[in-house]
Each structure stands twice: as C-alpha cells, then as structure tokens.
Coordinates of C-alpha atoms in Angstrom, one line a residue:
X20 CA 97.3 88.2 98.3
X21 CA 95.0 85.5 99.1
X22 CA 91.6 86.4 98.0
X23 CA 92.0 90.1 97.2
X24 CA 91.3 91.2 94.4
X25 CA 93.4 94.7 94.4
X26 CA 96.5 96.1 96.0
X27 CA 98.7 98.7 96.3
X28 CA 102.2 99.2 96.5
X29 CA 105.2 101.9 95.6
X30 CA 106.9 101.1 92.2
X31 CA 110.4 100.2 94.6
X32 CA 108.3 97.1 95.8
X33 CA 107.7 95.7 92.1
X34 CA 111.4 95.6 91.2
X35 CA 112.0 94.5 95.4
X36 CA 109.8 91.6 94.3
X37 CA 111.6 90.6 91.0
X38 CA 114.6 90.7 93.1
X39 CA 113.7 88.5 96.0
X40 CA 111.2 86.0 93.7
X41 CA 114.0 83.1 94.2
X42 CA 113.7 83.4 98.4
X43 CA 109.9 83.5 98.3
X44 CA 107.8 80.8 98.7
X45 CA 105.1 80.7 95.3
X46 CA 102.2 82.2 96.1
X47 CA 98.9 82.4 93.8
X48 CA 98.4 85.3 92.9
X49 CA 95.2 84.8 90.3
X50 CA 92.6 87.0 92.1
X51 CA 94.6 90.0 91.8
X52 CA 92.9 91.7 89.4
X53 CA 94.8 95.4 89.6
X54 CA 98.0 96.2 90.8
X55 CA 98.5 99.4 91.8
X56 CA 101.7 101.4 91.8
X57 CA 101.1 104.5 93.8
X58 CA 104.3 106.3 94.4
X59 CA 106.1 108.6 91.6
X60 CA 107.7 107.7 90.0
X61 CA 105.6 104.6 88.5
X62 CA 108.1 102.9 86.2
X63 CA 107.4 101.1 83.1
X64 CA 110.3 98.4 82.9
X65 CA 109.6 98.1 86.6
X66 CA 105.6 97.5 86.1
X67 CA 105.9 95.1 83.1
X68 CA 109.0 93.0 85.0
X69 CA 106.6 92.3 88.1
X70 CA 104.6 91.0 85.7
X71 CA 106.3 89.1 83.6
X72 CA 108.6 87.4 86.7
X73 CA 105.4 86.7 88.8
X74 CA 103.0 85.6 85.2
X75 CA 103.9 81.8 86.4
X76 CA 102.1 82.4 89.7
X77 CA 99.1 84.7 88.2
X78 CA 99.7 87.5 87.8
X79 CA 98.2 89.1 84.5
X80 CA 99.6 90.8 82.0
X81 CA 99.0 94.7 82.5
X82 CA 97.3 94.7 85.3
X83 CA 100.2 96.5 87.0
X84 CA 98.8 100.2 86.6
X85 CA 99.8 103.9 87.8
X86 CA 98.2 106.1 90.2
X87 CA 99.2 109.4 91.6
X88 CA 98.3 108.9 95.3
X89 CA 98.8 112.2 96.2
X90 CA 100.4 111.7 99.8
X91 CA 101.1 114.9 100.3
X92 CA 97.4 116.1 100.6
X93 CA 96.6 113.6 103.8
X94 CA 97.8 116.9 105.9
X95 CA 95.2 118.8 104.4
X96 CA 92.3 116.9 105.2

C-alpha cells in the first residue's frame, strides 16, 4: 500500500489478513485513508478486526468501509 491512499478488496481478504499477519513482513500502512470492502457480504467483526490487528502498522480506525460493487452489472455495460 505504499503511497495509496485507497484500496479495495472482498471482505474474505480482511479476515485472510488477520490470519496471515504473523507470516507477513510489517508494512506501513498510514496513507491508506479508506478501505474498501466491496464484495457482499461486507462483515462487521471482519471490518473492525483488520483494523484493529493492522492499527500497530496504520491502519485507522473505521476506515474499513462497505460498498456494493455491483459485479454483476460489468456484462451490461
């Protein structure tokens, strides 16, 4: 996440993250200003444990947010 300042990913990579945090080599994650879950379902517990398991390297407290991507409209267009 090196100098971005927004990023998306489904909700199974949050809880993927918490899970592999002890393999991965720290990271800062301070510009980061929204992180975006954009898959359904977006999971609370899941949102607010990225954050508080990844808070050490800079990531903010809610700044884990939901969207509905709508993937499923990319054939229409």
């Amino acid at each position: 996440a090196d100098g971005c300042d927004v990023t998306w990913m489904p909700n199974f990579a949050f809880r993927h993250f918490v899970r592999l945090k002890r393999t991965l080599k720290p990271a800062r994650l301070h510009s980061v200003k929204l992180w975006v879950d954009c898959s359904e379902p977006c999971r609370w517990p899941d949102a607010r444990g990225f954050e508080a398991t990844f808070a050490e390297w800079g990531v903010r407290p809610r700044s884990v947010v939901g969207c509905y991507a709508m993937a499923e409209t990319v054939f229409a267009v």
